[in-house]
Coordinates of C-alpha atoms and ligand atoms in Angstrom, one line a residue:
M6 CA 6.1 17.4 -62.8
S7 CA 9.3 19.5 -64.1
S8 CA 9.9 22.1 -61.0
L9 CA 11.8 24.3 -63.6
F10 CA 9.6 24.1 -66.6
P11 CA 6.1 23.4 -65.3
A12 CA 4.6 23.9 -68.7
L13 CA 6.4 20.8 -69.9
T14 CA 3.9 18.7 -68.0
G15 CA 1.1 21.3 -67.8
A16 CA -1.9 22.0 -69.7
S17 CA 0.1 23.8 -72.4
A18 CA 0.6 20.7 -74.6
G19 CA -0.4 22.4 -77.9
R20 CA 0.7 25.7 -77.4
P21 CA 3.9 27.0 -79.4
A22 CA 7.5 26.8 -77.1
L23 CA 10.3 27.6 -79.5
R24 CA 10.7 28.7 -83.1
F25 CA 13.7 29.1 -84.7
G26 CA 13.5 30.3 -88.3
D27 CA 11.1 28.2 -89.8
R28 CA 11.4 25.1 -87.2
S29 CA 9.4 25.2 -84.2
L30 CA 8.3 22.9 -81.4
T31 CA 5.0 23.0 -79.0
Y32 CA 5.5 22.2 -75.6
A33 CA 4.1 18.5 -76.1
E34 CA 6.9 18.0 -78.9
L35 CA 9.6 19.9 -76.5
A36 CA 8.7 17.5 -73.6
A37 CA 8.9 14.4 -76.1
A38 CA 12.3 15.6 -77.5
T39 CA 14.1 16.7 -74.3
G40 CA 12.5 13.3 -72.3
A41 CA 14.2 11.3 -74.8
L42 CA 17.5 12.9 -74.3
A43 CA 17.5 13.6 -70.4
G44 CA 16.8 9.7 -70.5
R45 CA 20.2 9.2 -72.4
L46 CA 22.1 12.1 -70.5
A47 CA 20.9 10.4 -66.9
G48 CA 24.0 9.6 -64.8
H49 CA 26.4 12.2 -66.7
D50 CA 27.7 14.7 -64.3
R51 CA 28.4 17.4 -66.6
V52 CA 27.9 17.8 -70.6
A53 CA 28.8 20.4 -73.4
V54 CA 26.3 21.8 -75.4
W55 CA 27.4 23.4 -78.9
A56 CA 25.7 26.4 -78.6
T57 CA 24.6 27.4 -82.1
P58 CA 21.6 29.8 -82.4
E59 CA 19.3 26.9 -83.3
L60 CA 16.4 24.7 -82.0
E61 CA 19.0 22.0 -80.8
T62 CA 20.8 24.0 -78.4
A63 CA 17.4 25.1 -76.6
V64 CA 16.6 21.3 -76.7
A65 CA 19.8 20.1 -75.2
V66 CA 19.9 22.6 -72.5
V67 CA 16.4 22.1 -71.4
A68 CA 17.1 18.0 -71.6
A69 CA 20.2 18.4 -69.6
L70 CA 18.3 20.3 -66.9
E71 CA 15.6 17.8 -66.7
A72 CA 18.2 15.2 -66.4
G73 CA 19.5 16.9 -63.5
V74 CA 22.8 17.1 -65.4
A75 CA 24.9 20.4 -65.7
A76 CA 25.3 21.8 -69.0
V77 CA 28.2 23.9 -70.2
P78 CA 27.4 26.2 -73.2
L79 CA 30.4 26.2 -75.6
N80 CA 30.5 29.4 -78.1
P81 CA 31.0 27.6 -81.6
K82 CA 33.0 30.6 -82.7
S83 CA 35.6 30.0 -79.8
G84 CA 39.0 29.6 -80.9
E85 CA 41.2 26.2 -80.0
K86 CA 42.8 28.0 -77.1
E87 CA 39.7 29.1 -75.4
L88 CA 38.0 25.7 -76.2
G89 CA 40.8 23.8 -74.9
H90 CA 40.6 25.7 -71.6
I91 CA 36.9 25.2 -70.9
L92 CA 37.0 21.7 -71.8
N93 CA 40.1 21.1 -69.6
D94 CA 38.4 22.8 -66.9
S95 CA 35.0 21.7 -67.0
A96 CA 35.5 18.2 -68.0
P97 CA 32.2 17.4 -69.7
T98 CA 31.8 13.6 -70.5
L99 CA 30.0 14.2 -73.9
V100 CA 28.9 17.0 -76.4
L101 CA 25.5 17.6 -77.6
V102 CA 25.3 19.1 -81.3
A103 CA 22.8 19.5 -83.8
P104 CA 23.1 16.8 -86.7
G105 CA 25.8 17.1 -89.2
T106 CA 27.9 19.4 -87.2
E107 CA 31.6 19.6 -88.1
L108 CA 33.3 20.1 -84.6
P109 CA 36.9 21.5 -84.3
S110 CA 39.6 20.0 -82.3
P111 CA 39.6 19.7 -79.5
V112 CA 35.6 19.3 -79.0
R113 CA 36.3 16.5 -81.6
D114 CA 37.9 14.2 -79.1
L115 CA 34.7 14.2 -76.9
E116 CA 31.7 11.7 -77.1
L117 CA 29.4 13.2 -79.4
V118 CA 25.5 13.0 -79.0
E119 CA 23.4 14.2 -81.9
V120 CA 20.2 16.3 -80.5
D121 CA 17.0 14.8 -82.1
V122 CA 14.2 17.8 -81.9
H123 CA 11.6 15.2 -83.1
G124 CA 12.7 12.4 -80.2
T125 CA 9.8 10.9 -78.1
G126 CA 10.5 9.9 -74.7
S127 CA 9.9 10.8 -71.1
A128 CA 12.3 12.5 -68.7
P129 CA 13.6 10.3 -65.4
G130 CA 11.1 11.1 -62.8
S131 CA 13.6 11.8 -59.9
E132 CA 14.0 15.6 -59.2
A133 CA 17.4 17.2 -58.9
P134 CA 18.2 19.2 -55.7
A135 CA 17.6 23.0 -55.8
D136 CA 21.2 23.9 -55.0
G137 CA 22.7 21.3 -57.9
P138 CA 24.4 22.9 -60.6
A139 CA 22.5 23.9 -63.7
L140 CA 24.9 25.5 -65.7
V141 CA 28.8 26.4 -65.9
V142 CA 28.9 29.5 -68.0
Y143 CA 32.1 30.9 -68.7
T144 CA 33.1 34.4 -68.2
S145 CA 36.2 36.8 -68.5
G146 CA 38.2 38.1 -65.6
T147 CA 41.0 40.9 -66.0
T148 CA 43.7 38.4 -66.1
G149 CA 44.1 34.7 -66.9
P150 CA 41.7 32.6 -69.2
P151 CA 37.9 32.5 -68.5
K152 CA 36.3 31.1 -65.3
G153 CA 33.4 28.8 -65.2
A154 CA 30.6 30.3 -62.8
V155 CA 28.7 27.3 -61.6
I156 CA 24.9 28.5 -61.7
P157 CA 22.5 26.4 -59.5
R158 CA 19.3 25.5 -60.3
R159 CA 17.8 27.6 -57.5
A160 CA 19.3 30.7 -59.0
V161 CA 17.8 30.0 -62.3
A162 CA 14.2 29.7 -60.9
T163 CA 14.5 32.6 -58.5
T164 CA 15.5 35.0 -61.2
L165 CA 13.1 34.0 -63.8
D166 CA 10.4 34.3 -61.1
A167 CA 11.5 37.6 -60.0
L168 CA 11.5 39.1 -63.5
A169 CA 8.2 37.7 -64.1
D170 CA 7.0 39.7 -61.1
A171 CA 9.0 42.8 -62.3
W172 CA 7.9 42.4 -65.9
Q173 CA 4.5 41.0 -65.2
W174 CA 5.9 38.3 -67.6
T175 CA 3.1 35.7 -68.2
D176 CA 2.5 32.6 -70.7
E177 CA 0.9 35.0 -72.8
D178 CA 4.1 36.9 -74.0
V179 CA 6.3 35.8 -77.1
L180 CA 9.9 36.8 -76.9
V181 CA 11.8 37.8 -79.9
H182 CA 15.8 38.0 -79.7
G183 CA 18.8 37.4 -81.8
L184 CA 21.1 37.1 -78.8
P185 CA 23.7 34.2 -78.7
L186 CA 23.0 31.3 -76.6
F187 CA 26.5 30.8 -75.0
H188 CA 25.8 33.6 -72.1
V189 CA 23.1 34.3 -69.6
H190 CA 21.4 36.7 -71.4
G191 CA 20.3 34.9 -74.6
L192 CA 20.2 31.2 -73.1
V193 CA 19.0 31.9 -69.5
L194 CA 16.7 35.2 -70.0
G195 CA 16.1 34.5 -73.5
V196 CA 15.0 30.8 -73.9
L197 CA 14.7 29.4 -70.4
G198 CA 12.6 32.3 -69.3
P199 CA 9.9 32.0 -72.0
L200 CA 9.7 27.9 -71.3
R201 CA 9.6 28.5 -67.6
R202 CA 6.5 31.1 -68.1
G203 CA 4.7 28.7 -70.7
G204 CA 4.9 31.5 -73.4
S205 CA 6.9 31.3 -76.4
V206 CA 10.5 32.4 -77.7
R207 CA 11.4 33.3 -81.5
H208 CA 15.0 33.0 -82.1
L209 CA 15.9 35.3 -85.4
G210 CA 19.4 33.2 -85.5
R211 CA 21.2 36.7 -86.5
F212 CA 19.6 40.0 -85.2
T213 CA 18.3 42.4 -87.5
T214 CA 16.1 45.4 -86.8
E215 CA 13.7 44.2 -90.0
G216 CA 13.8 40.6 -88.3
V217 CA 12.6 42.2 -84.7
A218 CA 9.8 44.3 -86.7
R219 CA 8.5 41.5 -88.6
E220 CA 8.0 39.3 -85.4
L221 CA 6.7 42.1 -83.3
N222 CA 4.2 42.6 -86.4
D223 CA 3.4 39.0 -86.0
G224 CA 2.4 38.3 -82.3
A225 CA 5.6 38.7 -80.5
T226 CA 5.1 41.0 -77.3
M227 CA 8.7 41.5 -75.6
L228 CA 12.4 42.0 -77.2
F229 CA 15.7 41.5 -75.4
G230 CA 18.5 42.9 -76.7
V231 CA 22.1 44.3 -75.9
P232 CA 22.7 48.3 -76.1
T233 CA 24.5 47.5 -79.6
M234 CA 21.4 46.2 -81.3
Y235 CA 19.1 49.0 -79.7
H236 CA 21.9 51.4 -81.2
R237 CA 21.4 49.7 -84.5
I238 CA 17.8 49.8 -84.2
A239 CA 17.9 53.8 -83.2
Q240 CA 20.3 54.2 -86.4
D241 CA 17.9 52.0 -88.7
L242 CA 14.5 53.6 -87.5
P243 CA 14.4 56.7 -89.2
E244 CA 14.5 55.0 -92.7
Q245 CA 12.0 52.3 -91.6
P246 CA 8.8 54.0 -90.3
E247 CA 7.1 50.4 -90.4
S248 CA 9.6 48.9 -88.1
A249 CA 9.3 52.1 -85.8
K250 CA 5.6 51.3 -86.0
A251 CA 6.1 47.4 -84.9
L252 CA 8.2 48.5 -82.2
G253 CA 5.8 50.8 -80.9
R254 CA 3.5 47.9 -80.6
A255 CA 5.6 45.9 -78.3
R256 CA 4.5 45.4 -74.8
L257 CA 8.4 45.5 -73.4
L258 CA 11.7 46.4 -74.9
V259 CA 14.2 45.2 -72.4
S260 CA 18.2 46.2 -72.7
G261 CA 20.9 44.8 -70.8
S262 CA 24.6 43.5 -70.4
A263 CA 26.0 46.9 -70.9
A264 CA 24.7 50.4 -70.4
L265 CA 22.5 51.7 -73.1
P266 CA 23.2 55.5 -73.9
V267 CA 20.8 58.0 -73.1
H268 CA 21.1 59.2 -76.7
D269 CA 19.6 55.8 -78.2
H270 CA 17.1 55.3 -75.4
E271 CA 15.6 59.1 -76.5
R272 CA 16.0 58.2 -80.1
I273 CA 13.9 55.0 -79.9
A274 CA 11.5 56.7 -77.8
A275 CA 10.9 59.5 -80.1
A276 CA 10.5 57.2 -83.2
T277 CA 8.4 54.3 -81.6
G278 CA 6.9 56.2 -78.7
R279 CA 7.8 53.3 -76.5
R280 CA 10.6 53.6 -73.7
V281 CA 13.1 51.0 -73.6
I282 CA 14.0 49.5 -69.6
E283 CA 16.9 48.1 -68.5
R284 CA 17.8 45.3 -66.1
Y285 CA 21.2 45.0 -64.6
G286 CA 22.8 41.6 -64.0
M287 CA 26.2 39.4 -64.4
T288 CA 27.0 35.7 -65.0
E289 CA 27.7 35.2 -61.6
T290 CA 24.5 36.8 -60.0
L291 CA 22.1 36.6 -62.8
M292 CA 19.4 39.5 -62.7
N293 CA 19.9 41.9 -59.7
T294 CA 18.0 44.9 -60.9
S295 CA 15.4 46.2 -63.2
V296 CA 13.1 49.0 -64.0
R297 CA 9.5 47.3 -63.4
A298 CA 6.9 47.3 -66.1
D299 CA 4.8 49.3 -63.7
G300 CA 7.8 51.7 -63.1
E301 CA 9.1 54.9 -64.5
A302 CA 11.2 53.9 -67.3
R303 CA 14.0 56.3 -66.3
A304 CA 17.1 56.3 -69.1
G305 CA 20.4 56.2 -67.6
T306 CA 19.3 53.8 -64.7
V307 CA 18.8 50.1 -64.2
G308 CA 15.8 50.3 -62.1
V309 CA 15.4 49.0 -58.4
P310 CA 16.6 45.5 -56.7
L311 CA 14.4 42.6 -57.8
P312 CA 12.3 40.9 -55.2
G313 CA 14.8 38.8 -53.0
V314 CA 17.9 40.4 -54.2
E315 CA 19.7 42.4 -51.3
L316 CA 21.5 45.3 -52.6
R317 CA 24.4 47.7 -51.2
L318 CA 26.7 50.1 -52.1
V319 CA 30.1 50.1 -50.6
E320 CA 32.7 53.1 -50.6
E321 CA 36.5 52.1 -51.0
D322 CA 37.2 52.1 -47.2
G323 CA 34.5 49.7 -46.7
T324 CA 31.8 51.9 -45.4
V325 CA 28.3 51.0 -46.5
V326 CA 26.7 54.0 -48.3
T327 CA 23.2 54.7 -46.4
A328 CA 22.5 57.7 -48.8
Y329 CA 19.7 57.8 -51.5
D330 CA 21.0 61.1 -52.8
G331 CA 22.0 60.1 -56.7
E332 CA 25.7 61.3 -55.7
T333 CA 27.2 58.8 -53.2
V334 CA 29.4 56.3 -55.1
G335 CA 30.0 52.8 -54.1
E336 CA 30.8 49.4 -55.3
I337 CA 27.5 47.4 -55.8
Q338 CA 27.5 44.3 -53.6
V339 CA 24.7 41.7 -53.7
R340 CA 23.0 38.7 -51.5
G341 CA 20.5 36.2 -52.8
P342 CA 19.4 33.3 -53.9
N343 CA 20.0 34.6 -57.3
L344 CA 23.8 34.1 -57.0
F345 CA 26.4 31.4 -58.4
T346 CA 27.9 28.8 -55.8
E347 CA 31.4 28.9 -57.3
Y348 CA 34.0 29.6 -59.9
L349 CA 34.8 25.9 -61.1
N350 CA 38.2 24.5 -59.7
R351 CA 38.9 28.4 -58.5
P352 CA 38.3 28.4 -54.5
D353 CA 40.7 31.3 -54.5
A354 CA 38.9 33.4 -57.3
T355 CA 35.7 32.4 -55.5
A356 CA 36.9 33.4 -52.1
A357 CA 38.1 36.8 -53.3
A358 CA 34.6 37.7 -55.0
F359 CA 32.7 37.6 -51.6
T360 CA 33.3 39.7 -48.5
A361 CA 33.5 37.9 -45.3
D362 CA 30.0 38.4 -44.5
G363 CA 28.6 36.8 -47.8
W364 CA 28.2 39.6 -49.9
F365 CA 29.3 39.2 -53.8
R366 CA 31.6 42.2 -55.0
T367 CA 30.1 42.9 -58.5
G368 CA 33.1 45.5 -59.5
D369 CA 30.2 47.9 -61.0
V370 CA 30.0 51.6 -59.1
A371 CA 26.7 53.1 -58.8
V372 CA 24.7 55.7 -57.1
R373 CA 21.1 55.5 -56.0
D374 CA 18.3 58.1 -56.5
P375 CA 16.2 58.9 -53.6
D376 CA 13.4 56.4 -54.7
G377 CA 15.9 53.6 -54.9
Y378 CA 16.7 53.6 -58.6
V379 CA 20.2 52.6 -59.3
R380 CA 22.3 54.4 -61.5
I381 CA 26.1 52.5 -62.9
V382 CA 28.4 55.0 -63.1
G383 CA 31.4 52.7 -63.8
R384 CA 33.4 50.0 -63.0
M385 CA 36.2 49.5 -60.6
A386 CA 38.5 47.2 -63.1
T387 CA 39.5 49.1 -65.9
D388 CA 40.8 45.8 -67.6
L389 CA 37.3 44.7 -68.1
I390 CA 36.0 45.9 -71.6
K391 CA 32.5 45.7 -72.7
S392 CA 31.9 45.3 -76.4
G393 CA 29.0 44.6 -77.8
G394 CA 27.4 43.2 -74.5
Y395 CA 30.3 40.6 -74.1
K396 CA 32.9 40.9 -71.1
I397 CA 36.2 40.7 -72.5
G398 CA 39.6 40.6 -70.2
A399 CA 42.3 42.5 -71.4
G400 CA 45.0 40.3 -70.0
E401 CA 43.6 37.3 -71.9
I402 CA 44.0 39.4 -75.3
E403 CA 47.4 40.4 -74.2
N404 CA 48.2 36.8 -73.7
A405 CA 47.1 36.1 -77.2
L406 CA 49.1 38.8 -78.8
L407 CA 52.1 37.9 -77.2
E408 CA 51.8 34.5 -78.5
H409 CA 52.3 36.2 -81.8
P410 CA 55.9 36.0 -83.1
G411 CA 56.0 39.6 -84.4
V412 CA 54.9 41.1 -81.1
R413 CA 57.4 41.9 -78.4
E414 CA 55.0 43.9 -75.8
A415 CA 51.5 44.2 -75.9
A416 CA 48.9 46.1 -73.7
V417 CA 44.9 46.1 -74.3
T418 CA 42.8 48.9 -73.5
G419 CA 38.8 49.7 -74.4
E420 CA 37.9 53.0 -76.2
P421 CA 34.2 54.6 -76.0
D422 CA 32.5 53.3 -79.4
A423 CA 29.1 54.4 -80.2
D424 CA 28.0 51.1 -81.7
L425 CA 29.8 48.6 -79.4
G426 CA 29.9 50.6 -76.1
E427 CA 33.3 50.2 -76.1
R428 CA 36.0 48.5 -78.9
I429 CA 39.0 46.7 -78.0
V430 CA 42.5 48.6 -79.1
A431 CA 45.5 46.9 -79.1
W432 CA 48.9 48.5 -78.2
I433 CA 51.8 46.7 -79.7
V434 CA 55.6 47.1 -79.6
P435 CA 56.7 45.0 -82.5
A436 CA 59.5 42.7 -82.6
D437 CA 61.0 44.1 -85.5
P438 CA 60.0 47.7 -85.9
Q439 CA 60.9 47.4 -89.8
S440 CA 58.1 45.2 -90.4
P441 CA 55.4 45.2 -87.7
P442 CA 52.4 42.4 -87.9
G443 CA 49.5 44.3 -89.7
G444 CA 46.3 44.9 -87.7
R445 CA 44.2 42.5 -89.6
E446 CA 46.7 39.8 -89.2
L447 CA 46.6 40.4 -85.3
A448 CA 42.8 40.5 -85.5
D449 CA 42.7 37.3 -87.0
H450 CA 45.5 35.6 -84.7
V451 CA 43.2 36.5 -81.4
A452 CA 39.7 35.6 -83.3
R453 CA 41.5 32.3 -84.0
R454 CA 42.8 31.3 -80.5
L455 CA 40.0 33.0 -78.5
A456 CA 37.0 34.0 -80.2
P457 CA 35.9 36.7 -82.9
H458 CA 34.5 39.2 -80.6
K459 CA 37.7 39.4 -78.5
R460 CA 39.6 40.4 -81.7
P461 CA 41.1 44.2 -81.3
R462 CA 39.2 46.6 -83.9
V463 CA 42.2 49.0 -83.7
V464 CA 46.0 48.4 -83.5
R465 CA 48.3 51.2 -82.4
Y466 CA 52.4 50.7 -82.5
L467 CA 54.5 52.2 -80.0
D468 CA 58.2 51.9 -79.6
A469 CA 57.8 51.1 -75.9
L470 CA 55.1 50.8 -73.6
P471 CA 55.1 53.5 -70.6
R472 CA 56.2 51.7 -67.4
N473 CA 56.4 52.8 -63.8
D474 CA 59.7 52.2 -61.6
M475 CA 58.7 48.7 -61.1
G476 CA 58.0 47.7 -64.5
K477 CA 54.5 47.7 -64.5
I478 CA 52.6 49.0 -67.6
M479 CA 50.9 52.5 -67.0
K480 CA 47.9 52.1 -69.4
R481 CA 46.7 55.5 -68.4
A482 CA 49.4 56.9 -69.9
L483 CA 49.1 55.4 -73.0
P484 CA 48.4 58.3 -75.5
S485 CA 44.6 58.5 -76.2
Ligands
LIG129 C1 34.9 39.3 -87.9 N1 34.3 38.0 -87.9 C2 35.2 37.3 -87.7 C3 36.2 38.0 -88.1 N2 36.2 39.4 -87.9 N3 35.6 35.9 -87.6 C4 36.6 35.5 -87.6 N4 37.9 36.1 -87.6 C5 37.6 37.5 -87.6 N5 38.9 38.2 -87.8 C6 32.8 37.7 -88.0 C7 32.0 37.8 -86.3 O1 32.0 36.8 -85.7 C8 30.8 38.1 -87.0 O2 30.0 36.7 -87.3 C9 30.6 38.9 -88.2 O3 32.1 38.4 -88.5 C10 30.4 40.5 -88.0 O4 31.3 40.7 -86.5 P1 31.3 41.6 -85.5 O5 31.1 43.0 -86.3 O6 32.3 41.6 -84.8 O7 29.9 41.5 -84.9 P2 28.4 41.7 -85.1 O8 27.7 40.9 -85.8 O9 28.6 43.5 -85.4 O10 28.0 42.0 -83.8 C11 27.3 42.7 -82.9 C12 26.4 42.0 -81.9 C13 27.1 41.0 -81.0 C14 25.3 41.2 -82.8 C15 25.9 43.3 -80.9 O11 28.2 41.9 -80.5 C16 26.4 40.3 -80.1 O12 25.4 39.5 -80.5 N6 26.4 40.6 -78.8 C17 25.5 40.0 -77.7 C18 26.6 39.8 -76.6 C19 25.8 38.9 -75.3 O13 24.8 38.3 -75.6 N7 26.2 39.2 -74.3 C20 25.7 38.6 -73.1 C21 26.7 38.7 -71.8 P3 28.6 36.3 -87.2 O14 27.8 37.6 -87.6 O15 28.5 35.1 -87.9 O16 28.3 36.1 -85.7 S1 26.6 39.5 -70.7 C22 25.3 38.8 -69.7 O17 25.0 37.6 -70.0 C23 24.9 39.4 -68.5 C24 24.4 38.2 -67.3 C25 23.6 40.4 -69.0 O18 23.6 41.4 -67.8 O19 23.3 40.2 -69.8
LIG130 P1 28.7 39.5 -67.8 O1 30.0 39.0 -66.7 O2 29.3 39.3 -69.2 O3 27.8 38.7 -67.4 O4 28.6 40.9 -67.8 C1 28.2 41.4 -66.4 C2 28.4 43.0 -66.4 O5 27.7 43.8 -67.5 C3 28.2 43.7 -65.2 O6 29.0 43.5 -64.1 C4 27.8 45.2 -65.8 O7 29.1 45.8 -65.6 C5 27.3 45.0 -67.0 N1 26.0 45.3 -67.4 C6 24.9 44.3 -67.2 N2 23.6 44.9 -67.5 C7 24.1 46.3 -67.5 C8 23.2 47.5 -67.7 N3 21.8 47.4 -67.6 N4 23.9 48.8 -67.5 C9 25.1 48.8 -67.2 N5 25.9 47.6 -67.1 C10 25.3 46.3 -67.5

């Protein structure tokens, strides 16, 4: 029996597992397809997955997990520089793709294996160890290229079981979402979650309010989204009374990856009669806290620690906060079986991420209400930007901008944005003040090298960047 996905070998054979557009697989079909592919993958160490929002991505990742092989999901929109870094760092031995996919260099140089979603076979019988790697997911830091968080099989299993407890998530649930499949939210929670429960997922390919409403009217019970998606739903509902009714029918509306503004919470509650609940997680920790299905859905909070997760708040001087007063602020530190094991090839970064007594430093700053509800109030690093639910490091974009011949100096900041949460702003000192590079050109430059979601949405030109006596850029002194 599969330890991560019991339903693959259980009594669920004829039940629907996955649906992407008009293509779907039952558990029996999924078991056959992943079994065949797992046989092909056995003996490999790490494989890449070209993570388009398609059936093939789900089959590829489940097959790798069944084979005990670590999967590295790749953003199909990543630019050459970002892909080059991830492939160099993770060194996959092959890449799994949907048939007919045109791959850009440098992925083209890998051995390519097309995923057959109608394949038949059975997975190798041996079980991989619980602390073995399941996924390597790349996540941005404040400076330098993204780091590969190695997520063990144990973390995937425990986080999904903790969420099942918090959300009363069962095999009766049908999840709808339109999240990308190369991050934890869309892949681990949004695909592996329903499959671990023996329930099903319907992926929209692309998020729209209408698509969500259609599925909720047709038997879906839960919705997962980032705040930008809920913001867009809140904007659409006044003109879409039918969508409001459909959302009102959902058993659970869950938001995460960034804070959902209270205004959007309230607009959705007013239009649908249902409250969105928030959960809080990170690539490195999977899920830490959540509002429980049977708890109070209080806007502006991320609920209580999940079963098995130890959470503490620590002040800047190292004092552990003991107060539950809704006021005393500290960094969230966590411990538990939900954590990653390391940043791949980065022992320095791994060591820096933990305290001496083994707590992971999240960098998120919070207070705790008297009943234990956690309220995130900020982030320690101003150089981390959350835009559309994506974590984006300012340093990475600055480096890309500095590679443009028209840029002499560059600084990147995040600015509040009603739709994206934060938007990326590039402050540029042009090489030639008479003909500065255009905003569109710089956005395309970053999108081509890194990824479209990392492109600056606003470009501002300066004669010089504000610097302190040591020559360090003072971002707080940039004109707002
Ligand atoms: C625009 N596009 C471009 C360019 N400009 N492409 C190339 N070059 C350019 N210069 C394309 C974009 O790729 C996109 O394509 C389309 O134009 C629209 O772009 P944009 O406005 O940026 O995007 P959007 O469609 O408005 O996206 C909003 C979104 C998205 C759907 C909310 O931001 C999103 O999917 N966010 C989810 C992030 C996420 O899952 N985070 C989880 C990580 P196309 O439309 O074809 O894509 S956090 C996590 O995992 C932790 C554990 C947690 O707690 O959850
Ligand atoms: P990532 O590394 O992309 O997985 O993003 C993790 C970060 O997203 C966390 O450190 C938080 O800053 C943020 N985050 C995730 N969920 C929430 C939430 N519900 N509310 C506020 N911030 C969140």
